[in-house]
CSV table of C-alpha atoms in Angstrom, one decimal:
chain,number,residue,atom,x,y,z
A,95,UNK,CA,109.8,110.2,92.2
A,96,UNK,CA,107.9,106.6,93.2
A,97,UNK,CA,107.9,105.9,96.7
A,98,UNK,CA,110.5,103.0,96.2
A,99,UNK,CA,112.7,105.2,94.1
A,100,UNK,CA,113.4,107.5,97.1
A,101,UNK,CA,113.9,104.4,99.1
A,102,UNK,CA,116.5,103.3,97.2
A,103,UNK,CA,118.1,106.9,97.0
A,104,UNK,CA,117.7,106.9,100.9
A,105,UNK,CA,119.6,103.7,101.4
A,106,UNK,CA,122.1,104.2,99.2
A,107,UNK,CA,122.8,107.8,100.6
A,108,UNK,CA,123.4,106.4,104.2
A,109,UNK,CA,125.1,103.1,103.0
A,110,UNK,CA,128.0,105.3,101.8
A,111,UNK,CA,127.9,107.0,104.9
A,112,UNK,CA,131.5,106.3,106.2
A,113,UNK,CA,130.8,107.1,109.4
A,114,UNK,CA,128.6,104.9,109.8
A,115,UNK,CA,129.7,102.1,112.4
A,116,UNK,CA,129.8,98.9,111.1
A,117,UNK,CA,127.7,96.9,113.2
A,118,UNK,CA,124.8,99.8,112.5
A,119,UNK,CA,125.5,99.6,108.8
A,120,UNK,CA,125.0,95.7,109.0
A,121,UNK,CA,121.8,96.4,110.4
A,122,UNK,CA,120.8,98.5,107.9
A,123,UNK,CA,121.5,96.0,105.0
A,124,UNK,CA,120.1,93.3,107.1
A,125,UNK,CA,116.5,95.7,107.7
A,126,UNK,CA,116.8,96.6,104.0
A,127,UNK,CA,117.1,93.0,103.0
A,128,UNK,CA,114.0,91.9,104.6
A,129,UNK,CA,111.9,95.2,103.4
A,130,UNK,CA,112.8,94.1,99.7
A,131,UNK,CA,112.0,90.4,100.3
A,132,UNK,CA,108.9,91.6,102.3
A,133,UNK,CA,107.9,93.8,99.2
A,134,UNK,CA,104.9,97.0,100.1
A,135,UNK,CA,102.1,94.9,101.8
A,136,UNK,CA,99.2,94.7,99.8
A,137,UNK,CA,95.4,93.6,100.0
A,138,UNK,CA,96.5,89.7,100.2
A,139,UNK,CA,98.1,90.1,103.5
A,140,UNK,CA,95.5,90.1,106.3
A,141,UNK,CA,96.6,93.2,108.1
A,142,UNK,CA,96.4,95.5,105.1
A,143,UNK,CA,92.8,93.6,104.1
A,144,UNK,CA,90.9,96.4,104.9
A,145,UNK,CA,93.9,99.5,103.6
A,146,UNK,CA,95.2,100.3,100.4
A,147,UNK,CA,98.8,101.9,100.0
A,148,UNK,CA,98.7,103.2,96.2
A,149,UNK,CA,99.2,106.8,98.1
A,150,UNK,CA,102.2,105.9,98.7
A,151,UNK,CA,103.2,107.1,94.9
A,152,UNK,CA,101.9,110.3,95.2
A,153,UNK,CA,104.1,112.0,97.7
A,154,UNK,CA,106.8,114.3,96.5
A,155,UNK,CA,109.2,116.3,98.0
A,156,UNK,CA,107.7,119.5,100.0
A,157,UNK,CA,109.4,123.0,100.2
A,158,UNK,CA,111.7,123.9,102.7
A,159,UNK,CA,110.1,125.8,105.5
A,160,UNK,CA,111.6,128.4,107.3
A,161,UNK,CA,111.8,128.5,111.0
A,162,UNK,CA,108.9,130.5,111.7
A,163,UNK,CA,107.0,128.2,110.4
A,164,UNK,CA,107.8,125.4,112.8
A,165,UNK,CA,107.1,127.8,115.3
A,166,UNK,CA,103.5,126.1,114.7
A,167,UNK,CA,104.2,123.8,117.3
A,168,UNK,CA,101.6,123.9,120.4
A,169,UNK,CA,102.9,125.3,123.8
A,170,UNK,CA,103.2,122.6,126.3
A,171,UNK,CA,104.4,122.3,129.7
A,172,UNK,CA,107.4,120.6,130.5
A,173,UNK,CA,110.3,119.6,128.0
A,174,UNK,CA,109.8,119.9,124.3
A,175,UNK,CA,111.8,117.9,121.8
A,176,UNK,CA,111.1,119.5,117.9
A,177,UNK,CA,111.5,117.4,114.8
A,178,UNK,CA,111.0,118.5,111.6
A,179,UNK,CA,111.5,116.1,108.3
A,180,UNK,CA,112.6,113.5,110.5
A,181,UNK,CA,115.5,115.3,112.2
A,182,UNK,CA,116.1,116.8,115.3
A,183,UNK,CA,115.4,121.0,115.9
A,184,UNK,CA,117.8,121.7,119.0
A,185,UNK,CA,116.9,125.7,118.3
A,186,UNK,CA,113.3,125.4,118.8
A,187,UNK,CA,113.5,122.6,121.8
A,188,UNK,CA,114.1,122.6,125.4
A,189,UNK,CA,115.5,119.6,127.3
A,190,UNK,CA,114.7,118.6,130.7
A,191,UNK,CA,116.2,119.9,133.3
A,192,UNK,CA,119.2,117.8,134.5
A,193,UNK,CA,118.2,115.4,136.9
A,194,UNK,CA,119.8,112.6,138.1
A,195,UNK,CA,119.0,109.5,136.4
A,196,UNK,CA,117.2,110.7,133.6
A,197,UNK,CA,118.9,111.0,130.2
A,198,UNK,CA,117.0,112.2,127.4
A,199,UNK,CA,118.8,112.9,123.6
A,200,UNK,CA,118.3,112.7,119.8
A,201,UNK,CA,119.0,109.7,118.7
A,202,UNK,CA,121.1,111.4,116.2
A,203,UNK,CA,123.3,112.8,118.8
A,204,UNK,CA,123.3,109.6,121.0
A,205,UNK,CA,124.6,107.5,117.8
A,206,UNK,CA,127.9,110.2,118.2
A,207,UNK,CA,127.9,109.7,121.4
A,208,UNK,CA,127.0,106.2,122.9
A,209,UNK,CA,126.5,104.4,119.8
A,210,UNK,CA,128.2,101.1,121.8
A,211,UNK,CA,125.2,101.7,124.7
A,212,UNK,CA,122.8,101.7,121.7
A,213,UNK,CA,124.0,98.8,119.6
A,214,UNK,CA,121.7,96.3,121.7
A,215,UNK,CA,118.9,98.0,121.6
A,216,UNK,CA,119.1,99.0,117.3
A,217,UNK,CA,118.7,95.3,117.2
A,218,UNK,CA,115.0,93.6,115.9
A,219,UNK,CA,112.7,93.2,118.6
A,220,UNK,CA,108.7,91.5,117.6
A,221,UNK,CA,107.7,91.4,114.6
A,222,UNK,CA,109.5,92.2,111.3
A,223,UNK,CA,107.0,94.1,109.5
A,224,UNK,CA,107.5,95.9,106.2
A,225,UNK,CA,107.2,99.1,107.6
A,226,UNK,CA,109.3,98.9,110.3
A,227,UNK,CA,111.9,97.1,108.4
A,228,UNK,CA,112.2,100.1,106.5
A,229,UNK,CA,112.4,102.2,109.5
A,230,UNK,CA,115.5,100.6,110.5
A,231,UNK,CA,116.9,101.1,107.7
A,232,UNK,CA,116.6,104.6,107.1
A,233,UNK,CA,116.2,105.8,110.2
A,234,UNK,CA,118.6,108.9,111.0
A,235,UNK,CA,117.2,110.7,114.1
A,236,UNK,CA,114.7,110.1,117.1
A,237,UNK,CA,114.8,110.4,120.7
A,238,UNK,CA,116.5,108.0,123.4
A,239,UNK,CA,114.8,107.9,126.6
A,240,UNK,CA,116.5,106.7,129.7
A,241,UNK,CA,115.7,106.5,133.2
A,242,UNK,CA,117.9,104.7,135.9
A,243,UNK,CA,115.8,102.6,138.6
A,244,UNK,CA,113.5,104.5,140.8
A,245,UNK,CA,114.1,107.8,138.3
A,246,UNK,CA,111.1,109.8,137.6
A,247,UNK,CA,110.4,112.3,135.1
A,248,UNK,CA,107.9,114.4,136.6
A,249,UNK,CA,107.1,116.9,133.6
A,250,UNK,CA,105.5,115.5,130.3
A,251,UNK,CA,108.5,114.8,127.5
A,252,UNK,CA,106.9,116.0,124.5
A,253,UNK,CA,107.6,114.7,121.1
A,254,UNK,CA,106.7,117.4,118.3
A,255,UNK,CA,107.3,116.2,114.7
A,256,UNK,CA,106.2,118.6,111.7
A,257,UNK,CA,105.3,116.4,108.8
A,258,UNK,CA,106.1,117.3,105.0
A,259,UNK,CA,109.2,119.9,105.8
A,260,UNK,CA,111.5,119.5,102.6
A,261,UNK,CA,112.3,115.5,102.3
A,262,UNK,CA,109.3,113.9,101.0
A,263,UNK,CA,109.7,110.7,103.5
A,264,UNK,CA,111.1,111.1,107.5
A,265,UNK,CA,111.7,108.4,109.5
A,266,UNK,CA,112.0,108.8,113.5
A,267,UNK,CA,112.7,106.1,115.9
A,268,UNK,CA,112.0,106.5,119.5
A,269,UNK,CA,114.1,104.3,122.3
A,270,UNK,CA,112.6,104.4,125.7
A,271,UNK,CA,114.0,102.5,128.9
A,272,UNK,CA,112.8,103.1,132.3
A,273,UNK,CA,114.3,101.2,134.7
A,274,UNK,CA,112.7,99.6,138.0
A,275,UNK,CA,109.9,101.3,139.7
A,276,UNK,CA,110.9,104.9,137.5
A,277,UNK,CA,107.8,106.2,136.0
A,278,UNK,CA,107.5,109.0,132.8
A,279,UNK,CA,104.8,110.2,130.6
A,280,UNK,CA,105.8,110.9,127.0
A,281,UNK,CA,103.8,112.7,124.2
A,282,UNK,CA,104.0,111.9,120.8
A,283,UNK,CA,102.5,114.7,119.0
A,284,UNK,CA,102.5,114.5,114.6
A,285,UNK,CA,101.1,117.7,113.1
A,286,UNK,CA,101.5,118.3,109.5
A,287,UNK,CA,102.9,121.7,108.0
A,288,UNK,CA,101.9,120.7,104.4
A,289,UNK,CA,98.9,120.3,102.5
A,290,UNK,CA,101.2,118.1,99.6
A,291,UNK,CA,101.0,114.1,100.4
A,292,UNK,CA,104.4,113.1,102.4
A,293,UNK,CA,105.1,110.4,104.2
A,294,UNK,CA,105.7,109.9,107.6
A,295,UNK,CA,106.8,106.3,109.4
A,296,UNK,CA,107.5,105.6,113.2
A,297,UNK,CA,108.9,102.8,115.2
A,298,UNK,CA,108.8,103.2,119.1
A,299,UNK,CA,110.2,100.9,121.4
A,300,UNK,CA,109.7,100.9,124.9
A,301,UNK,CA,111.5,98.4,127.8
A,302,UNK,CA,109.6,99.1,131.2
A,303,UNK,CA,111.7,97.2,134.2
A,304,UNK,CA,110.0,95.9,137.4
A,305,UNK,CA,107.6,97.9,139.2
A,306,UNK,CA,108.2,100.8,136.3
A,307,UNK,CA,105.2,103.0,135.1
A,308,UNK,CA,105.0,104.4,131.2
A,309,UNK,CA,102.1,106.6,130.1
A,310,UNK,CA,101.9,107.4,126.5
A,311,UNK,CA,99.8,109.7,124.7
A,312,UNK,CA,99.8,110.2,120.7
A,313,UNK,CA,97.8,112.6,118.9
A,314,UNK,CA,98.2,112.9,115.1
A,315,UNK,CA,97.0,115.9,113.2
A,316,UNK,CA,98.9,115.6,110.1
A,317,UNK,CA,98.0,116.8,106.4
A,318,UNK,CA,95.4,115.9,104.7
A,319,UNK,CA,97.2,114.4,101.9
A,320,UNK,CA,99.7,112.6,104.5
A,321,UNK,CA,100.3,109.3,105.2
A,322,UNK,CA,101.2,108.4,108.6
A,323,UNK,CA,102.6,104.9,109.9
A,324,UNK,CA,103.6,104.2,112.8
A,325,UNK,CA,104.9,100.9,114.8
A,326,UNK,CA,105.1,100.9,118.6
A,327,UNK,CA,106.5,98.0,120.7
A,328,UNK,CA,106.3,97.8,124.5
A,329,UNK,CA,107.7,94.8,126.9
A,330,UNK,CA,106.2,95.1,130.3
A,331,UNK,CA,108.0,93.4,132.8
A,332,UNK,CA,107.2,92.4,136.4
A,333,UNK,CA,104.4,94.3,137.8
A,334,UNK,CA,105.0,97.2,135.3
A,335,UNK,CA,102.3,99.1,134.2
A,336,UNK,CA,101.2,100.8,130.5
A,337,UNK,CA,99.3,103.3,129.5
A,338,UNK,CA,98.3,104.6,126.0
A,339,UNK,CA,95.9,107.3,125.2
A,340,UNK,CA,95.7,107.5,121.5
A,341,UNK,CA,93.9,110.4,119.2
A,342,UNK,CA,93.8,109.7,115.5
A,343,UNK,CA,92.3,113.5,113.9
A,344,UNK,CA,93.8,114.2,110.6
A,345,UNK,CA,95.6,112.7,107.8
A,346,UNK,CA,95.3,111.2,104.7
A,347,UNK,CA,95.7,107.6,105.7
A,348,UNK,CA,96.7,106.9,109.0
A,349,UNK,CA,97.7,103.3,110.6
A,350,UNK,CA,99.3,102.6,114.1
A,351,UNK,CA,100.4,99.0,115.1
A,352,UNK,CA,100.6,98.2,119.0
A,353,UNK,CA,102.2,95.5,120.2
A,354,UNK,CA,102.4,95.2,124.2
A,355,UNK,CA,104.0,92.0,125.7
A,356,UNK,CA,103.1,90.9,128.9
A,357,UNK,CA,106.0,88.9,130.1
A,358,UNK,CA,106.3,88.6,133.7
A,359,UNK,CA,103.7,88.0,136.3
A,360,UNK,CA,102.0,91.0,137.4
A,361,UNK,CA,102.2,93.5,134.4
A,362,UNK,CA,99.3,95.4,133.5
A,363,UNK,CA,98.2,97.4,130.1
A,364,UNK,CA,95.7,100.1,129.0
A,365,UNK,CA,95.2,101.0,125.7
A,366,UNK,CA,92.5,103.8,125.3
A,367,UNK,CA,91.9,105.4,121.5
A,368,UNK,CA,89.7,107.6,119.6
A,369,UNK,CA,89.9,108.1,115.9
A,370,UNK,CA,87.8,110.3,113.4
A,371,UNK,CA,87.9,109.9,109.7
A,372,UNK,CA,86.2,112.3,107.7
A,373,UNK,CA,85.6,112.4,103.6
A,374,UNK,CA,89.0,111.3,102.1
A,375,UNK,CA,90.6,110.1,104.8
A,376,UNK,CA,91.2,106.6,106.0
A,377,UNK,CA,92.5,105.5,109.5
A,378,UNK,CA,93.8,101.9,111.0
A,379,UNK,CA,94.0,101.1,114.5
A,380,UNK,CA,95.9,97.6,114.9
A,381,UNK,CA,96.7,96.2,118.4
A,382,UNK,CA,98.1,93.1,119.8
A,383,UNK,CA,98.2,92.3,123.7
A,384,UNK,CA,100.3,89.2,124.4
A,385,UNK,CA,99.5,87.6,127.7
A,386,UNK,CA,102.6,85.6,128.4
A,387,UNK,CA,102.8,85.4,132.4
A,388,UNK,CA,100.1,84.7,134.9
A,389,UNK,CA,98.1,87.5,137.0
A,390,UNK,CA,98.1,89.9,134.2
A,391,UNK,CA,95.7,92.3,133.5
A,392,UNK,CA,94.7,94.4,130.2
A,393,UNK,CA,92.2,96.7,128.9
A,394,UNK,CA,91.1,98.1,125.7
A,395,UNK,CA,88.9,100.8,124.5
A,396,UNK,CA,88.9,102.2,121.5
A,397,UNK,CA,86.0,104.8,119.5
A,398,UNK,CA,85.5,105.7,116.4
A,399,UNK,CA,83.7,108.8,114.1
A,400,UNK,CA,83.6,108.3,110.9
A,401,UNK,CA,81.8,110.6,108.4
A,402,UNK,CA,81.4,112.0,104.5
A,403,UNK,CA,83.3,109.1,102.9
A,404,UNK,CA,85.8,108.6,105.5
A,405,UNK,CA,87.0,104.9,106.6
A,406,UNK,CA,88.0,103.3,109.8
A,407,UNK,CA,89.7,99.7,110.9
A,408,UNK,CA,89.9,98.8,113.9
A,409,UNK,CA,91.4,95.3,114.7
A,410,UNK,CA,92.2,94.3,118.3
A,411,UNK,CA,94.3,90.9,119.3
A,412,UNK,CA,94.8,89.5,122.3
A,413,UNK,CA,96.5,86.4,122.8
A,414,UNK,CA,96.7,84.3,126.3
A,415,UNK,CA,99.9,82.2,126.2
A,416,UNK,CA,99.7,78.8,128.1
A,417,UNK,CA,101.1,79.1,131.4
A,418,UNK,CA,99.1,82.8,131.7
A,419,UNK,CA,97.0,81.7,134.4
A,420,UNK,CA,94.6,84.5,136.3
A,421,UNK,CA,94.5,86.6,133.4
A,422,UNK,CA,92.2,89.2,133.4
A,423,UNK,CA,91.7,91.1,129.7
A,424,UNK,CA,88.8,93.3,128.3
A,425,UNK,CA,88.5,94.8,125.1
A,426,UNK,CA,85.6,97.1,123.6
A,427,UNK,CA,85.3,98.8,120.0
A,428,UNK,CA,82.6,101.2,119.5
A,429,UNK,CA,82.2,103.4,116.7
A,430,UNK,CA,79.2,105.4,115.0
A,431,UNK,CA,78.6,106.2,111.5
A,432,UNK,CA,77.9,110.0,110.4
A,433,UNK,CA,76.8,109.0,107.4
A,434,UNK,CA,75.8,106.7,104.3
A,435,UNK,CA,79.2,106.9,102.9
A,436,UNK,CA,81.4,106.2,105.5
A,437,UNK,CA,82.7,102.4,106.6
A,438,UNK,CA,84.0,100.6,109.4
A,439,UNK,CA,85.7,97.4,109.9
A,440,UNK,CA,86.1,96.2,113.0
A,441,UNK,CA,87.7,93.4,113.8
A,442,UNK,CA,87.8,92.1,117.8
A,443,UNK,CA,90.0,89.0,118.0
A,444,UNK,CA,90.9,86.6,121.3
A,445,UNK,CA,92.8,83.5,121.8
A,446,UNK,CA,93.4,81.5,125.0
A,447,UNK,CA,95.3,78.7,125.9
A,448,UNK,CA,95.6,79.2,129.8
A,449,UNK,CA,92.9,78.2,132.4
A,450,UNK,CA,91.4,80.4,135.1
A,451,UNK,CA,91.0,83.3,133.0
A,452,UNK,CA,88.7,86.2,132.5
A,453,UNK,CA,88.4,87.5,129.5
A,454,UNK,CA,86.1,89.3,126.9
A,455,UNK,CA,86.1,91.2,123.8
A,456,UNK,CA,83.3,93.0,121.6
A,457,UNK,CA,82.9,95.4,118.7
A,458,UNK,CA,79.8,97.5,117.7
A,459,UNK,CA,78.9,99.9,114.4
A,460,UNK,CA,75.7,102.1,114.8
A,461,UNK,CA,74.4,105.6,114.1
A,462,UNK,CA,73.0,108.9,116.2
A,463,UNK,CA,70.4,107.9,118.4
A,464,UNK,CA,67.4,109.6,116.8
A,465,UNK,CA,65.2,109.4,120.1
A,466,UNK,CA,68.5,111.2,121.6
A,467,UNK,CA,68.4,114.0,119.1
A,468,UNK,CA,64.4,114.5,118.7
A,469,UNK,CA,65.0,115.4,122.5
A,470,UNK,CA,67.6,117.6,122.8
A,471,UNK,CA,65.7,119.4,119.5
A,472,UNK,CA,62.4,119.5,121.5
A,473,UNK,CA,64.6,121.8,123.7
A,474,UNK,CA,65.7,124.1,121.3
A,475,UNK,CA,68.9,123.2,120.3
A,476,UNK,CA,69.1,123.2,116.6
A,477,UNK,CA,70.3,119.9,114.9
A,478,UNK,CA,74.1,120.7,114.5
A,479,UNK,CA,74.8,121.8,117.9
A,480,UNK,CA,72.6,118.3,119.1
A,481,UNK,CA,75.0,116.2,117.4
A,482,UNK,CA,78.2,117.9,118.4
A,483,UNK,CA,76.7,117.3,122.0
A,484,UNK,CA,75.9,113.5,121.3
A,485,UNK,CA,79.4,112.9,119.0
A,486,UNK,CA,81.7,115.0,121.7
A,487,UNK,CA,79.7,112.6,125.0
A,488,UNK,CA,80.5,109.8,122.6
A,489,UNK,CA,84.4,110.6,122.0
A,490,UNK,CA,85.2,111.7,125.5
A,491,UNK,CA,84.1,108.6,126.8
A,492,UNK,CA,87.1,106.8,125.6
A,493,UNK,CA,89.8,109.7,126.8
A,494,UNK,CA,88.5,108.5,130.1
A,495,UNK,CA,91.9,108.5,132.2
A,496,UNK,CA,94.0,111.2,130.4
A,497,UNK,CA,96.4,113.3,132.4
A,498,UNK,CA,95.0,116.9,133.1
A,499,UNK,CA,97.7,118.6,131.9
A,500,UNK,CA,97.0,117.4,128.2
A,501,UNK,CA,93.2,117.4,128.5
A,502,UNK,CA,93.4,121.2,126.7
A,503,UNK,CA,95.4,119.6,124.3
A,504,UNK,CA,93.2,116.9,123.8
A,505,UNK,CA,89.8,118.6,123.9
A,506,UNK,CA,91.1,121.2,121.5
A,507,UNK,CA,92.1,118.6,118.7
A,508,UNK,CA,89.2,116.9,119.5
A,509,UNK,CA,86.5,119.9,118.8
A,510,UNK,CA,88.7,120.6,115.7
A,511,UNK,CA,87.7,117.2,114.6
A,512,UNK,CA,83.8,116.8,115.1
A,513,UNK,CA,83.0,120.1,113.5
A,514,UNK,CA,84.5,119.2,110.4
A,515,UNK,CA,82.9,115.6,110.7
C-alpha cells in the first residue's frame, strides 16, 4: 500500500468514528484539508532542498509483536510512559507518582476524559507544515503534560515509542504545559523494533508560563529502514527558560523541525544536538529561534558524523523581530566527514531587525585531523581505536550540559553509533 493510500484509509477510519467530538472532528477535516492542498513536500520547497521522501512508498505494514518484545525498552529512572505503533502501553508503563499539581496522561485517555480542557490546545499553533498537518489529522494517542504554577516534576518523564509494531504509520502528539516558575525534564526516546521501513511522525508542543523551566532530551534509534519526522513547537514566555539535548543515531531518514518562540522579555533557549549518519542513512536537523521580545538570550550547537555514504543537513534560523532589543544569540554547526562518500549541507541562517544586539552564527565541514592521529599512533594506539578517541572528544562536546541521570543513556547510544561509523 502507497503511503497516501494508508492516509486516506487512516482518515477515513477515524472520520467515521462516532465518538469523535465534533469540534475535534472539524479539526481533523480542517488538518486533512490543508495536508492535501499542501501535497508531500518535494525538492522545490526550500526545506526539503537538500531531502528526498520517495521512502515514503516503501513502508508496509509490520508484524504484530508480542509483549516481550516491547520489553526492549531501556530501564530508566523515574516514570515511564510506553508506546508502541503510536498508542499508549498502560501494562508496560508506570506513572508518576501522584503529586499535587502534576497531571500526566495519554492523550488517548485525556480525549475520554477532558477533551473540553483539550479543545484549545488541539488547535494550530506556528507553522502549518505538511507533516504536521497530517499529524493532526490522524493523530490517536500521545501524552498531556500538565503542571500547575510552581509544580515540579522532580524525576525524568520518559517517553518510549517502539517504531514498526503492526500499523505501518503511528502518529503521537505530545501536549506539554508548565505553568509559572514549575520546572520538568521530559525524554523522548524512538527506538525501532523492526528492520521493515515504517513510518513514524511527531508533533510536540510545549507552553512554558513565567519563570517556568523545560528540559528536553530526544534520542532516536529507530530502524534502519525507518523514517522518522518529527515537529516540535515551544513558546517561552517571561523569563522562561529551554533546554533541548538532541541525539540523532539510527534510522533510515530522519528529520526534526524546532521552532522556539521567544515572546516575552527575558526568555532564554538552548538547543544542543549531535547527529550521526552512516552508509544509507540520511538525517535533517531544522531549527528556528524567533526572537520576538527584548533581553532574550539563545544558543545553538549542533555536531555532526557522517560516514560510508551517509548524509546530514543541518539548517539553523534565527530571526530578531523589531522591537527585540538586547538580544543576545549564538549559533555554531560543526561536523566532520568520515569519508569520501558522505555529504553535509549546512545551512546557518540570521536575520535582524532590532538594534543593540549581539549576535552570531557559523557553520564548518572538515575531516580527522591527521597530525591528531599520527600522534596518538606514534603512541601505540592502532588507527581504529585513534579515531574512536578523536570522533567520541568530537561528539561529546556538543552533549555539554546533559543531565547525569541520562548521561549512561546517552553515552551508550552514542558508542553504539561511532563504531559502526
Amino acid at each position: 500500500m502507497s503511503a497516501l493510500a494508508h492516509w486516506q484509509d487512516q482518515y477515513a477510519r477515524l472520520r467515521a468514528d462516532e465518538q469523535t467530538p465534533a469540534w475535534l472532528r472539524e479539526a481533523r477535516d480542517s488538518a486533512w484539508h490543508n495536508f492535501q492542498a499542501r501535497g508531500v513536500p518535494d525538492r522545490k520547497d526550500e526545506d526539503w532542498k537538500y531531502t528526498r521522501l520517495a521512502a515514503l512508498d516503501r513502508f508496509a505494514a509490520q508484524a504484530p509483536l508480542e509483549l516481550a518484545d516491547l520489553r526492549q525498552a531501556p530501564p530508566v529512572d523515574g516514570s515511564l510512559l510506553v508506546f508502541a505503533g503510536g498508542r499508549f502501553q498502560p501494562q508496560l508503563s508506570r506513572l508518576p507518582l501522584a503529586t499535587p499539581g502534576v497531571q500526566v496522561l495519554s492523550l488517548g485517555e485525556a480525549l475520554v476524559t477532558h477533551a473540553e480542557a483539550l479543545r484549545p490546545l488541539l488547535r494550530q499553533s506556528g507553522p502549518e507544515r505538511a507533516f504536521a498537518s497530517l499529524n493532526r489529522a490522524l493523530f490517536e494517542d500521545g501524552l498531556w503534560l500538565r503542571l500547575a504554577p510552581g509544580a515540579q516534576l522532580t524525576e525524568p518523564l520518559h517517553v518510549v515509542h517502539m517504531g514498526g509494531v503492526g500499523a505501518s504509520a503511528a502518529y503521537l502528539r505530545l501536549l506539554i504545559e508548565l505553568g509559572r516558575n514549575s520546572q520538568a525534564l521530559v525524554v523522548e526516546h524512538y527506538l525501532g523494533v523492526a528492520a521493515g521501513a515504517y513510518h513514524v511522525n511527531v508533533l510536540t508542543e510545549a507552553t512554558l508560563a513565567e519563570g517556568a523551566r523545560l528540559r528536553h532530551v530526544k534520542l532516536v534509534a529507530e530502524g534502519a529502514a525507518a523514517i522518522h519526522i518529527a515537529d516540535m513547537r515551544v513558546r517561552v514566555g517571561r523569563a522562561a527558560r529551554f533546554e533541548s539535548h538532541a541525539v540523532a543515531g539510527g534510522g533510515g531518514l530522519t528529520r526534526q523541525d524546532i521552532d522556539v518562540y521567544l515572546h516575552e522579555a527575558g526568555g532564554e533557549c538552548s538547543l544542543r544536538g549531535l547527529y550521526t549518519a552512516g552508509s544509507g542513512e540520511h538525517v535533517d536537523f531544522h531549527t528556528r529561534i524567533e526572537h520576538m521580545a527584548p533581553h532574550c538570550s539563545s544558543e545553538e550547537v549542533y555536531k555532526g558524523l557522517v560516514g560510508g555514504t551517509g548524509r546530514a543537513v543541518f539548517n539553523g534560523r534565527v530571526h530578531v523581530h523589531p522591537g527585540a532589543d538586547k538580544t543576545d544569540s549564538r549559533m555554531t554547526c560543526a561536523n566532520l566527514l568520515l569519508s569520501n562518500r558522505a555529504e553535509v549541507d549546512a545551512k546557518p541562517e540570521l536575520e535582524i531587525y532590532a538594534d543593540d544586539v549581539k549576535c552570531s552564527h557559523g557553520a564548518t565541514v572538515g575531516q580527522l585531523d591527521e597530525a591528531q592521529l599520527f600522534y596518538l599512533r606514534a603512541r601505540g594506539i592502532d588507527l581504529a581505536s585513534a579515531r574512536s578517541l578523536l570522533m567520541a572528544a568530537f561528539a561529546r562536546d556538543a552533549l555539554g550540559g546533559l543531565d547525569q541521570r541520562l548521561q549512561e543513556h546517552a553515552d551508550r547510544l552514542l558508542d553504539l553509533r561511532l563504531a559502526a561509523l
